[in-house]
Coordinates of C-alpha atoms (C1' of nucleotides) in Angstrom, one line a residue:
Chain V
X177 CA 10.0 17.7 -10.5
X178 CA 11.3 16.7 -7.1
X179 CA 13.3 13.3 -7.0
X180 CA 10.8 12.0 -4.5
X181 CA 7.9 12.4 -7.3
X182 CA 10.3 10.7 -9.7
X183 CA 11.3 7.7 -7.8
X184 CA 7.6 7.2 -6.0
X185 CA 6.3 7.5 -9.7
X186 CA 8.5 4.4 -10.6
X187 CA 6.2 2.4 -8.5
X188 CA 3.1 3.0 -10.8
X189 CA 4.8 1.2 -13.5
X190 CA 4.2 -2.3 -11.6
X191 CA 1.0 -3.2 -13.3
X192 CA -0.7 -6.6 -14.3
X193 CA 0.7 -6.7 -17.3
X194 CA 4.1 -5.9 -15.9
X195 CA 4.1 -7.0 -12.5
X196 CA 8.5 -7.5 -12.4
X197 CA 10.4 -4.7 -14.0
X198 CA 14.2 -5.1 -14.1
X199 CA 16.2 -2.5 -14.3
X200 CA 16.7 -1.5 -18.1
X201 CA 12.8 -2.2 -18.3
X202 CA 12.2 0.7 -16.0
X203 CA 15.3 2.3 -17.7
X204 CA 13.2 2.1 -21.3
X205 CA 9.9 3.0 -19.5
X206 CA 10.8 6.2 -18.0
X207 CA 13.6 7.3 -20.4
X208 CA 15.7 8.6 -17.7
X209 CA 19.3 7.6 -17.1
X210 CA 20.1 3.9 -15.6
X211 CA 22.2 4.8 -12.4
X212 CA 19.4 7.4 -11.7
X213 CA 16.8 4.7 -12.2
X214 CA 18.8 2.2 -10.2
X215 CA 19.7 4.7 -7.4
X216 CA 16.4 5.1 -7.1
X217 CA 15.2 1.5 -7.1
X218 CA 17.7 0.4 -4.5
X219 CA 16.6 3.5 -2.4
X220 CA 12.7 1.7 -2.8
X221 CA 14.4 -1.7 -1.9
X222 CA 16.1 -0.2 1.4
X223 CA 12.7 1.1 2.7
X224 CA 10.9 -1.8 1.6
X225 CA 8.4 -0.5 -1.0
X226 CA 10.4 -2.6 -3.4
X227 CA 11.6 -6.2 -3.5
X228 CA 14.4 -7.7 -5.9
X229 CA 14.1 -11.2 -6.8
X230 CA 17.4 -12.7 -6.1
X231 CA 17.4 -15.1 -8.8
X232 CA 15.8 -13.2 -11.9
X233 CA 16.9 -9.7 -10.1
X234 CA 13.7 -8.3 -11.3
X235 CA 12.0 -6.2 -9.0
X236 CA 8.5 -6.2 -7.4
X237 CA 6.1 -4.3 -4.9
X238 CA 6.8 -5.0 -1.9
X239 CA 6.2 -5.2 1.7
X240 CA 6.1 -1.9 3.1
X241 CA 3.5 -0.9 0.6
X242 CA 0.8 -3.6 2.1
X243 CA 2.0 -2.4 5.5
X244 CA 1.0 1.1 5.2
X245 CA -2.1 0.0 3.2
X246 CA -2.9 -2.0 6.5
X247 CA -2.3 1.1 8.4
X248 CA -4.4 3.2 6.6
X249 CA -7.1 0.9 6.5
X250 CA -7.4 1.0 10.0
X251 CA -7.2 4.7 11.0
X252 CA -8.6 6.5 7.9
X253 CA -12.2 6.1 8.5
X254 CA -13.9 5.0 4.9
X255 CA -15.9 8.8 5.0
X256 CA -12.2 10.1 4.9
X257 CA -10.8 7.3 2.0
X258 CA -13.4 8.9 -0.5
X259 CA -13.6 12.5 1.0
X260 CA -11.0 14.3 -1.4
X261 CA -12.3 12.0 -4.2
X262 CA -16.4 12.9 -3.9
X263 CA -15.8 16.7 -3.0
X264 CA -13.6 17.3 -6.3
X265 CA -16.1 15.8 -8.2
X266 CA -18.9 17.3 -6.8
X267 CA -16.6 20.9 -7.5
X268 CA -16.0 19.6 -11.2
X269 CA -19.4 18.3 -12.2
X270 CA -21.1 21.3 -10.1
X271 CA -23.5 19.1 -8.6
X272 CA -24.6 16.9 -5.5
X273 CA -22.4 13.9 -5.8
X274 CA -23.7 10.6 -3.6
X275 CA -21.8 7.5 -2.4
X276 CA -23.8 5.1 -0.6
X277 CA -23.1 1.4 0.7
X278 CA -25.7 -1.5 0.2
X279 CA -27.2 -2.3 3.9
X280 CA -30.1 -5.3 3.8
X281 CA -31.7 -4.0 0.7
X282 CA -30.9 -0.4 0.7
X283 CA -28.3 1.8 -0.5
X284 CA -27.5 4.3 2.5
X285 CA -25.6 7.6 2.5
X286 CA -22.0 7.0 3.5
X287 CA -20.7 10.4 2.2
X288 CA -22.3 13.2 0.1
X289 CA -20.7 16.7 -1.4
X290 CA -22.9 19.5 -2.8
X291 CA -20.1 22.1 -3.6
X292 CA -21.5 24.3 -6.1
X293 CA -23.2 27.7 -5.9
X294 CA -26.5 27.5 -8.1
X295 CA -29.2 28.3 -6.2
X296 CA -31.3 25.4 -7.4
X297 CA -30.7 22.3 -5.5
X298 CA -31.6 19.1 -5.0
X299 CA -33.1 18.0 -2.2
X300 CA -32.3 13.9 -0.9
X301 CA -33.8 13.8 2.7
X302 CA -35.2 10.3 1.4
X303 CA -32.5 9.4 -0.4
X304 CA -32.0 5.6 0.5
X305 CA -35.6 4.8 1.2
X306 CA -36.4 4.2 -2.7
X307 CA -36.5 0.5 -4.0
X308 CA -33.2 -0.1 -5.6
X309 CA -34.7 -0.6 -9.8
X310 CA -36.2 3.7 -8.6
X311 CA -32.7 4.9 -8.5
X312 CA -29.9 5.2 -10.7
X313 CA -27.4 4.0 -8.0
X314 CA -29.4 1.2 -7.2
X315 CA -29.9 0.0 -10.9
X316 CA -26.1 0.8 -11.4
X317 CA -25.7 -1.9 -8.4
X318 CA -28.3 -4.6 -9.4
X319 CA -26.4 -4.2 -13.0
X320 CA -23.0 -5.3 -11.5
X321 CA -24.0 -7.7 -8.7
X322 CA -24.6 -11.8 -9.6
X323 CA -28.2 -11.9 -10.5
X324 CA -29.5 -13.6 -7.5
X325 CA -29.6 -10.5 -5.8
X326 CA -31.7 -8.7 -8.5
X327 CA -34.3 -12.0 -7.5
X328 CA -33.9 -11.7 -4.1
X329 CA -34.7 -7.5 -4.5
X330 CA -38.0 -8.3 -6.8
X331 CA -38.7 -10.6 -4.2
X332 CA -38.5 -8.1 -1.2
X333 CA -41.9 -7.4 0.1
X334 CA -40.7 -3.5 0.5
X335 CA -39.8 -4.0 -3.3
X336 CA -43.2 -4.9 -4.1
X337 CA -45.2 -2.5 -2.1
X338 CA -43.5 0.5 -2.8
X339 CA -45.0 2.7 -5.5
X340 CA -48.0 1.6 -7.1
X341 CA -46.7 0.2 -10.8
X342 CA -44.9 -3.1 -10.0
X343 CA -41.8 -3.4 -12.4
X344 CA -41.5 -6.2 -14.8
X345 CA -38.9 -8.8 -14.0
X346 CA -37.9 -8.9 -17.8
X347 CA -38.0 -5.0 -18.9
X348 CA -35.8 -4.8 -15.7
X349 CA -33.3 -7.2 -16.7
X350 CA -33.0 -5.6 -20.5
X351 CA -32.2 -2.2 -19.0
X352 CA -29.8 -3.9 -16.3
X353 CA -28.2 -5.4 -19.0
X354 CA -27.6 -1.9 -21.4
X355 CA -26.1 -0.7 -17.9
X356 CA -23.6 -3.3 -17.7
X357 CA -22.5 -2.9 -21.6
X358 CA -22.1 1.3 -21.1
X359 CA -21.2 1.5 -17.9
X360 CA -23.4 3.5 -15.8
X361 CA -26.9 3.8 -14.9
X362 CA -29.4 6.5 -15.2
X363 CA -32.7 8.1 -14.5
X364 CA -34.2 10.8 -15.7
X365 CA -37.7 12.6 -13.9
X366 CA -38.6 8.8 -12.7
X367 CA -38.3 8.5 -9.0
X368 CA -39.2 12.2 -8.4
X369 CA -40.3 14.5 -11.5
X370 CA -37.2 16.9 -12.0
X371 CA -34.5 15.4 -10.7
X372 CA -32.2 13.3 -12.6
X373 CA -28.6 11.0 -12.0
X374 CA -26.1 8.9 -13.3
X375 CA -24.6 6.2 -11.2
X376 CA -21.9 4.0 -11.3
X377 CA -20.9 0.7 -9.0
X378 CA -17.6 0.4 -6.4
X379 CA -16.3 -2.8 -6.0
X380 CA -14.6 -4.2 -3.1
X381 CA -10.9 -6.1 -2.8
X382 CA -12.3 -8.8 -4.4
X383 CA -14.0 -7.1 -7.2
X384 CA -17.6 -7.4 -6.4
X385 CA -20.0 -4.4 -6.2
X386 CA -20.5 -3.1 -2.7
X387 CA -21.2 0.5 -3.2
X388 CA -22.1 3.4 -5.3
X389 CA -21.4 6.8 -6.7
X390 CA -24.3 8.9 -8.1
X391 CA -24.5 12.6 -9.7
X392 CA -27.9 13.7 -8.9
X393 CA -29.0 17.2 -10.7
X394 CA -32.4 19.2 -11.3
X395 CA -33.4 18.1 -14.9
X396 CA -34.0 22.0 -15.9
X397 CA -29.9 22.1 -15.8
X398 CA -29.4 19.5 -18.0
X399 CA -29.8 20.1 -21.5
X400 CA -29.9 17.2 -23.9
X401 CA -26.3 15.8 -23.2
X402 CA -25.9 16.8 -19.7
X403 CA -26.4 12.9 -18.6
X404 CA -23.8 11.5 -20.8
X405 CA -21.2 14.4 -20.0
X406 CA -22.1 13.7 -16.2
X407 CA -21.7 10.0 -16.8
X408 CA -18.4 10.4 -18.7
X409 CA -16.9 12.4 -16.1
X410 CA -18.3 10.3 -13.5
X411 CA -17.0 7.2 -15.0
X412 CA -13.5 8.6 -15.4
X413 CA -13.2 8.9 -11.6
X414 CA -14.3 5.6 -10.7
X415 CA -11.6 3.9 -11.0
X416 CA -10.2 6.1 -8.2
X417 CA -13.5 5.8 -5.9
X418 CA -13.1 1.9 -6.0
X419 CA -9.4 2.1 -5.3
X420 CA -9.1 4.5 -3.0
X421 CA -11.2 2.2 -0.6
X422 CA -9.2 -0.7 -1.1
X423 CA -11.1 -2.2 -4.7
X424 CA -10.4 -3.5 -7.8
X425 CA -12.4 -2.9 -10.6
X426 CA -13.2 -6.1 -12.7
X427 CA -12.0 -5.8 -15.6
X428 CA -14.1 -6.3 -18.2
X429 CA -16.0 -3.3 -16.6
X430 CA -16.6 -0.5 -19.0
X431 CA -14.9 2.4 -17.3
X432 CA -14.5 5.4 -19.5
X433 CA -17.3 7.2 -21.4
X434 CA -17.1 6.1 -25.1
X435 CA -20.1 7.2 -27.7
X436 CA -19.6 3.3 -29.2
X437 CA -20.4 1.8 -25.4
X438 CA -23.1 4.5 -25.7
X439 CA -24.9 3.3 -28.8
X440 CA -24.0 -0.5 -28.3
X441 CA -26.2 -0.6 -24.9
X442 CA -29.0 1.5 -26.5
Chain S
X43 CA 20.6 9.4 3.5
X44 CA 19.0 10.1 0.0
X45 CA 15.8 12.1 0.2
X46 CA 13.5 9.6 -0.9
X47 CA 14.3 7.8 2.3
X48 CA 13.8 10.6 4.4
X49 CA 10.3 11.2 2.8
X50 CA 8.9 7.4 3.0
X51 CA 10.2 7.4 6.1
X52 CA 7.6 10.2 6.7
X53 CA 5.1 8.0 6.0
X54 CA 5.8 5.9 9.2
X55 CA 5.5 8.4 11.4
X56 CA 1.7 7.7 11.1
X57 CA 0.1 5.1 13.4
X58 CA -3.1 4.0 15.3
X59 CA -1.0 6.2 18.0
X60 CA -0.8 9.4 15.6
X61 CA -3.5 8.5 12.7
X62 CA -3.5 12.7 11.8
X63 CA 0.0 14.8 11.6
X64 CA 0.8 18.6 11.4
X65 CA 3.3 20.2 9.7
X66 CA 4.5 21.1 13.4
X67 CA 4.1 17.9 14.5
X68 CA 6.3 15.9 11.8
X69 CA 8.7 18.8 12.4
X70 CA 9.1 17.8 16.1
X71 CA 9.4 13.9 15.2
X72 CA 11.9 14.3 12.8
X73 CA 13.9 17.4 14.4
X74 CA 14.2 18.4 10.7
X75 CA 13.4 22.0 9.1
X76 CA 10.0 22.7 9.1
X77 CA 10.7 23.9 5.4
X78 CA 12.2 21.0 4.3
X79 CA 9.2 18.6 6.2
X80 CA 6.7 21.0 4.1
X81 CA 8.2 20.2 1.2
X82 CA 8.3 16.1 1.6
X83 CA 4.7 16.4 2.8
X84 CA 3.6 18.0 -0.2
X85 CA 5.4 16.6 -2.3
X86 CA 4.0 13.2 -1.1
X87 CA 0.5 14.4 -0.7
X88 CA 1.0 15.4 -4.9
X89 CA 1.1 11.9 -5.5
X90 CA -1.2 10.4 -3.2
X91 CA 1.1 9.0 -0.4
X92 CA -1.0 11.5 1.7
X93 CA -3.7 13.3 1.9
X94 CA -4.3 16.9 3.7
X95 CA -7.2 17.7 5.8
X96 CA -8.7 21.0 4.2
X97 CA -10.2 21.8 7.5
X98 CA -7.5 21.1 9.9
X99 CA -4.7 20.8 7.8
X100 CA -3.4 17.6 8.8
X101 CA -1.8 14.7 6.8
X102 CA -3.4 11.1 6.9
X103 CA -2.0 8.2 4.8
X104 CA -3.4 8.6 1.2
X105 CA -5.4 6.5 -2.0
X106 CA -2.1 5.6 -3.3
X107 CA -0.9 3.1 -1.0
X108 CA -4.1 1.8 -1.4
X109 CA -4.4 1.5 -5.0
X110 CA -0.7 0.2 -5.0
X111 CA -1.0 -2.5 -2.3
X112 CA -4.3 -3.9 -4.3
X113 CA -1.8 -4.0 -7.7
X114 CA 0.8 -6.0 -5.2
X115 CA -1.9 -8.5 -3.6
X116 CA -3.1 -8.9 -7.4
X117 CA 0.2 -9.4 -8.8
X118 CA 2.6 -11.2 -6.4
X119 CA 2.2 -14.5 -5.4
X120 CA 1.3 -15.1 -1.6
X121 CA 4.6 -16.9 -1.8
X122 CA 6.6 -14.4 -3.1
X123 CA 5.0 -12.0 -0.6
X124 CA 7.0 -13.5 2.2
X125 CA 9.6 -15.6 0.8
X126 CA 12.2 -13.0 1.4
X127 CA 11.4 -12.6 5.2
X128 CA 11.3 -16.5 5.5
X129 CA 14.6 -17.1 3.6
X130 CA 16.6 -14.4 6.0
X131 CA 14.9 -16.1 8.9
X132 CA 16.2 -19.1 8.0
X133 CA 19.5 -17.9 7.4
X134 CA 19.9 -16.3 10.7
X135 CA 17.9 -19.2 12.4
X136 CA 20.2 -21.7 10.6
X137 CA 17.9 -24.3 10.4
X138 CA 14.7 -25.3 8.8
X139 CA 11.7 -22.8 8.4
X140 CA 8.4 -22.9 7.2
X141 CA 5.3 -21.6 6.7
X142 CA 1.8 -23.1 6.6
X143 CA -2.1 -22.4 6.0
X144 CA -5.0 -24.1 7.3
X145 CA -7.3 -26.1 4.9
X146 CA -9.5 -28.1 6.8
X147 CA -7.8 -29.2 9.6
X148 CA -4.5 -29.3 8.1
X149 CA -1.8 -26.9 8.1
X150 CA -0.2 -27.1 4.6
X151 CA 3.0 -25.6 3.6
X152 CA 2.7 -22.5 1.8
X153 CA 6.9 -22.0 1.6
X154 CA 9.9 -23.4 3.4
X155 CA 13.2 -22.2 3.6
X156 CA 16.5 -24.3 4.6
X157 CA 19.4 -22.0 4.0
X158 CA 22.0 -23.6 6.0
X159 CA 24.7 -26.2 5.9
X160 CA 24.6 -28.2 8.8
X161 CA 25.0 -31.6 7.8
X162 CA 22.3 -32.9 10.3
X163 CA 18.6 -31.7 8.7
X164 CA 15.1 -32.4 9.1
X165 CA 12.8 -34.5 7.4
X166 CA 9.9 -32.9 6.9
X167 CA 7.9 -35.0 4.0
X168 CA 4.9 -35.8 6.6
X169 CA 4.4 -32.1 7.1
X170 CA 1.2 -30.9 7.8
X171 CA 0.0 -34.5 8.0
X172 CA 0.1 -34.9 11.9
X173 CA -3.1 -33.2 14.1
X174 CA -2.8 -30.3 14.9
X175 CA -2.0 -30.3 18.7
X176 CA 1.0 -32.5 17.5
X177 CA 3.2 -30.0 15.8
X178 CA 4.4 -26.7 17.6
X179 CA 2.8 -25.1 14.3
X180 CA -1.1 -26.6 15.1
X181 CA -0.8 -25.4 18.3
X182 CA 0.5 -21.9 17.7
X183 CA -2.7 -21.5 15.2
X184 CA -5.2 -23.4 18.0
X185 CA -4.0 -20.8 20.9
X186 CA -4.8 -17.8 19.0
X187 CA -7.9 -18.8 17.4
X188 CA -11.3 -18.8 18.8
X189 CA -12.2 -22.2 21.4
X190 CA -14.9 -23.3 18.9
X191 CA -12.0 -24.3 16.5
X192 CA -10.3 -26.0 19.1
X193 CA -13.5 -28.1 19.8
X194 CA -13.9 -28.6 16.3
X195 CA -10.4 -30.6 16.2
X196 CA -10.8 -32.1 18.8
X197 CA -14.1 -33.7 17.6
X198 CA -12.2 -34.8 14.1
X199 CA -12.7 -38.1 13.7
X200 CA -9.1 -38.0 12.0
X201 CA -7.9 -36.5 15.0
X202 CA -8.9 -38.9 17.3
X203 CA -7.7 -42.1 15.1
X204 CA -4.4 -40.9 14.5
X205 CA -1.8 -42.3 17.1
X206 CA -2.5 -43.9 20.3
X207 CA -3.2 -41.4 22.8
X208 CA -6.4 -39.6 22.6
X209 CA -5.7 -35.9 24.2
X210 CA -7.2 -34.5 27.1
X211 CA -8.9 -31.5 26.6
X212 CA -8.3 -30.2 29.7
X213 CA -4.3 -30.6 29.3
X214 CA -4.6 -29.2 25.7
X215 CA -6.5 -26.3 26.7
X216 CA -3.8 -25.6 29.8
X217 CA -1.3 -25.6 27.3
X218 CA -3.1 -23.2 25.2
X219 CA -3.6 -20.9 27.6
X220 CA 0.5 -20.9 27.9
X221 CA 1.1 -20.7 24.1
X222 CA -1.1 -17.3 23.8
X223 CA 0.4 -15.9 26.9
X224 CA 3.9 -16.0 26.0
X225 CA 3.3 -15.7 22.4
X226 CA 4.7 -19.4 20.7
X227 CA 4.1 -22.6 20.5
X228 CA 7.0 -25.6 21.1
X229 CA 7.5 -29.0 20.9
X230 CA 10.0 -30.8 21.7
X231 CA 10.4 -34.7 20.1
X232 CA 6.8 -35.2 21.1
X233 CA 5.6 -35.6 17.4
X234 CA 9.6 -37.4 16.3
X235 CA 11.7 -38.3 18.1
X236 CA 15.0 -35.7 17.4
X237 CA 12.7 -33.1 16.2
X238 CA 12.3 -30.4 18.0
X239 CA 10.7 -26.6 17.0
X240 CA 8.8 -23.5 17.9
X241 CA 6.0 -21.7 16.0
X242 CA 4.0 -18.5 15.6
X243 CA 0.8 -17.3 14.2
X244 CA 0.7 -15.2 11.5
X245 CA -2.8 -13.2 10.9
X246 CA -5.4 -12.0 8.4
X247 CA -6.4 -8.6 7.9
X248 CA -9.5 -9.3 10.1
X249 CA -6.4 -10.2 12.9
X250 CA -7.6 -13.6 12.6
X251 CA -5.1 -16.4 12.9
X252 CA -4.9 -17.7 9.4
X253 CA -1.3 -19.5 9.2
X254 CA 1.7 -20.4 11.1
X255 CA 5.7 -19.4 11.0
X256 CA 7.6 -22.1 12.3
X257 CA 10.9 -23.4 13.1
X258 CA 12.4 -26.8 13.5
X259 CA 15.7 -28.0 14.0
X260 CA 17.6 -31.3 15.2
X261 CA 17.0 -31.7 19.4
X262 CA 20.8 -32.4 18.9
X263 CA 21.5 -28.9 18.0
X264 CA 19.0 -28.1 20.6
X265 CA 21.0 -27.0 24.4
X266 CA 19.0 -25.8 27.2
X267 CA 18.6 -22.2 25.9
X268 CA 17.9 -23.2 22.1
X269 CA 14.1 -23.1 22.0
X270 CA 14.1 -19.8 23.8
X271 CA 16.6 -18.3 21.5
X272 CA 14.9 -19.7 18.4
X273 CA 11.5 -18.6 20.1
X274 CA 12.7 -15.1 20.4
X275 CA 14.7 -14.7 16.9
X276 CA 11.0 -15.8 15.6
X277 CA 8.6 -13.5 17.2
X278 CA 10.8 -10.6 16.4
X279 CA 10.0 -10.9 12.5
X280 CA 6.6 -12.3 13.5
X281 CA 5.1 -8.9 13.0
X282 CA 7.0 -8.5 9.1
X283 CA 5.6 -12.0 8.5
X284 CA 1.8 -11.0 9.1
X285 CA 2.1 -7.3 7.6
X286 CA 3.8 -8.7 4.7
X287 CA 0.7 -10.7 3.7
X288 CA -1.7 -7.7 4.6
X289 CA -2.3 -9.0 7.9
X290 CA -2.8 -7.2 11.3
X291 CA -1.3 -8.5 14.4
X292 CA -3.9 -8.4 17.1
X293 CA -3.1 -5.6 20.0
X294 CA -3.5 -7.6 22.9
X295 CA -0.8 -10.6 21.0
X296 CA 2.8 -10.8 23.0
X297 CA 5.2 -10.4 20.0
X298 CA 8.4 -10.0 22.0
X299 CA 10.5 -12.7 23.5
X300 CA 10.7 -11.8 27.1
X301 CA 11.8 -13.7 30.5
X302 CA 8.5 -12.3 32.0
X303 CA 6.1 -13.4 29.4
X304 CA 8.2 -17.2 29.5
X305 CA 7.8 -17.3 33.3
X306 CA 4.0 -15.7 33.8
X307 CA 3.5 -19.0 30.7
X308 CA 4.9 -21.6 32.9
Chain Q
dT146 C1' -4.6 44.2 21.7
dC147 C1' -0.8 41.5 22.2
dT148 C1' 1.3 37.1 21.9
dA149 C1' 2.1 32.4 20.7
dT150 C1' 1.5 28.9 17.5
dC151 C1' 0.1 27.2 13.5
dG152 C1' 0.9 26.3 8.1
dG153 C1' 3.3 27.9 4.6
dT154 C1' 6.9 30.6 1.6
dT155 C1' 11.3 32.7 0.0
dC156 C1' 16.0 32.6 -1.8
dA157 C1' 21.0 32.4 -1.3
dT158 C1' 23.8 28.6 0.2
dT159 C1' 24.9 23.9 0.2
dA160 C1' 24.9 19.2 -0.6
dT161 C1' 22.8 15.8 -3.3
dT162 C1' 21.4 14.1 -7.5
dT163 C1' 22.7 13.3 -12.0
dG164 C1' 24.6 10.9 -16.2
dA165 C1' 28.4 9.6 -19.5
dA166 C1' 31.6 6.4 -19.3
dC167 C1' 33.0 2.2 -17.4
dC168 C1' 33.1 -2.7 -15.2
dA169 C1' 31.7 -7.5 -14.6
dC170 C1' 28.8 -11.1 -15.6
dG171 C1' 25.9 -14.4 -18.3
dC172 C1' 24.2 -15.9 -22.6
dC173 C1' 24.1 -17.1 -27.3
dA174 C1' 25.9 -17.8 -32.1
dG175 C1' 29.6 -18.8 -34.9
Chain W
dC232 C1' 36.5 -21.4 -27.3
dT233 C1' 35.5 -16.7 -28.4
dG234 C1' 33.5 -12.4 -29.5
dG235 C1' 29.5 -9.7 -29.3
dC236 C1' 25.4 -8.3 -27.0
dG237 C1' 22.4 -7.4 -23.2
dT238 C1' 22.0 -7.7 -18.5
dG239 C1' 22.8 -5.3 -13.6
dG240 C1' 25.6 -2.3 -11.3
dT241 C1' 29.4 1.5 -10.2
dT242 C1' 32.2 5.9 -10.5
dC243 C1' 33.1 10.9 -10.2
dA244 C1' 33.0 15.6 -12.1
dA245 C1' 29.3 18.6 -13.3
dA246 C1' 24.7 20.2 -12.8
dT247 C1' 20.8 20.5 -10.3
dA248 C1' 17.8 20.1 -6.7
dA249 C1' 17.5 20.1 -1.6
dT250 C1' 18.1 22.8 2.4
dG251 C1' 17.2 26.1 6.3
dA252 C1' 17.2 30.8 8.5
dA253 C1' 14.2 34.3 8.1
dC254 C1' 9.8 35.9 6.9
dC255 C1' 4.6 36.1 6.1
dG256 C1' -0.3 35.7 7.2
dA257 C1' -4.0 33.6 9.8
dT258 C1' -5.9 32.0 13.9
dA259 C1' -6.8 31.3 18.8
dG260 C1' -6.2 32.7 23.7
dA261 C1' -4.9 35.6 27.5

DNA sequence: TCTATCGGTTCATTATTTGAACCACGCCAG
DNA sequence: CTGGCGTGGTTCAAATAATGAACCGATAGA
């Protein structure tokens, strides 16, 4: 393990629950030798990714961290922020893999990875055009947005005139509701007859949905737990998604895959 | 030098300039061994301090600064973000330095720092009382927002009641017009007799003038070259300020002391 | 085809990191 | 007041990890 790893993994022990570290705390945490751990703090400190509290010497993140955040906002296009993220898990879960921002009333491609092999795909020219309650990503954004916007969406004359069955406010709300308690959203053969997702929200810096990330697959390739073991590895990377745009996931947000979530919501 | 220095200091090499490195290319900025750059750039790409390109093979600043400044905006206090840039400022300033945020139309003190032992100080318990084109602070923020704020203040009915002399737009906007070219605002016993000081704007991550940096001292301790030198010693950490509270200074913002600027003002 | 340039790798040499012991300070209980 | 304990921080021989010249393979142009 090079020293660089060690000392740059130092910096992932500054959490919420432990925003100041002193010295021996880090010391305990990573079990290595103090003047190691304090070499490498001070070497943090120098370049600014650290700051020491002069009173309680505790240390905190510091600057240099929000200065390269800064840069990187500004020259890493968003595409490129999720890129690595949405490509891997399009390679793990072997399927297309979606992430789409909220424009007006629509949820429109930002980035999309289809890197598997099977020959039977899934097509999404329209992808986007759906009302929001069709799709799995769009019921996985209603579910986490303030409920004004689900009123304002039933409202929507596009909403209404889409499709011929007109959804019911209140059976609507119930299943928005069961996607909030587990976690993710889902659809199964609904918007087009075999093709299925799961779909999770992104939330922005300050913790409000803005986006989505969606595993769409042909129903024939998913057996009876195909949607929960798509939704538990999807879930497990959203953390990830949301932070490597610059979110924060709200915390009382189920984010990993738990059969009890899974029963609760149904 | 310890390595871990050498490797963050990799990470600075990328800029709006140079968003996209090569291995060739950090090689050439850092005149070190192309092995030894290999092995920093992996090594911080492992943990997320960078990301490759698969296509072209080129580093861009990664998730992990990312996900770390969100901890650090979540976790240290806006006060504690720039406390230590404020208390060596006023150290090497000697004299008294604060900074403020706008709410409403006053600017109120976020931090100060006095770290010197002149006998002579300055009162400052009416701070962010006075309107705005009375303190060196209100007019740094006026210059480098948009007009319609300016209008807005001067249309304050508390504006206009305070003190005697109602200001003329046309002489506030001149003035203005001076403070953004040369880059800082001054006053000189206009608001108190005694008090003189200089001020900055520090801004959001939209580049938006949000707060002020300022520095006031005794006109006593004030000779002819004081304000200038104060003036300079200021906009040189005016940058740290901004980037330390996830800020971005505008690109077209003079951040430099220089003769040129302080004559083309005048 | 030949060459230049790119990213990346190897392995003996070298220099840095490491950690047990040590120091100084502040705090609390007796 | 004092002695013990827990801090943060330092030292220097020993151990280990970083280094760099040479090398590899792929790619793009001339």
């Amino acid at each position: 393990m090079s020293t660089i790893s060690k000392a740059l993994g130092l910096l992932d022990l500054f959490s919420e629950a432990h925003p100041r570290l002193g010295l021996t705390d880090v010391q305990r945490m990573t079990g290595r030798d103090k003047a190691t751990v304090h070499r490498h703090l001070t070497a943090l400190e120098e370049i600014g990714f650290l700051e020491q509290d002069a009173g309680t010497r505790a240390y905190r993140l510091g600057p240099a961290i929000t200065r390269l955040a800064g840069m990187r906002a500004r020259t890493v296009a968003e595409v490129e922020m999720v890129r690595s993220v949405i490509d891997a898990l399009s390679r793990d879960a072997g399927e297309l893999v979606h992430i789409s921002r909220l424009q007006g009333f629509d949820l429109v491609d930002v980035y999309h990875a289809e890197l598997h092999d099977h020959p039977v795909r899934v097509s999404f020219d329209a992808y986007g055009l759906p009302p929001l309650f069709a799709t799995a990503s769009g019921k996985a954004y209603l579910a986490f947005s303030t409920s004004g916007l689900l009123d304002m969406a039933l409202a929507d004359p596009r909403t209404v005139q889409e499709g011929a069955a007109r959804p019911d406010p209140h059976a609507v709300a119930a299943e928005l509701s069961q996607i909030a308690k587990r976690g993710y959203a889902s659809n199964r053969d609904t918007l087009r007859i075999g093709v299925s997702s799961v779909a999770i929200p992104v939330f922005d810096a300050s913790a409000r949905a803005f986006a989505t990330c969606s595993i769409a697959y042909p129903t024939s390739r998913g057996g009876a737990r195909r949607a929960a073991d798509l939704a538990a590895l999807l879930m497990s990377r959203g953390r990830d998604i949301t932070e490597a745009m610059g979110g924060a996931v709200p915390p009382d947000v189920q984010t990993i895959w738990t059969p009890e979530a899974e029963r609760a919501a149904s």
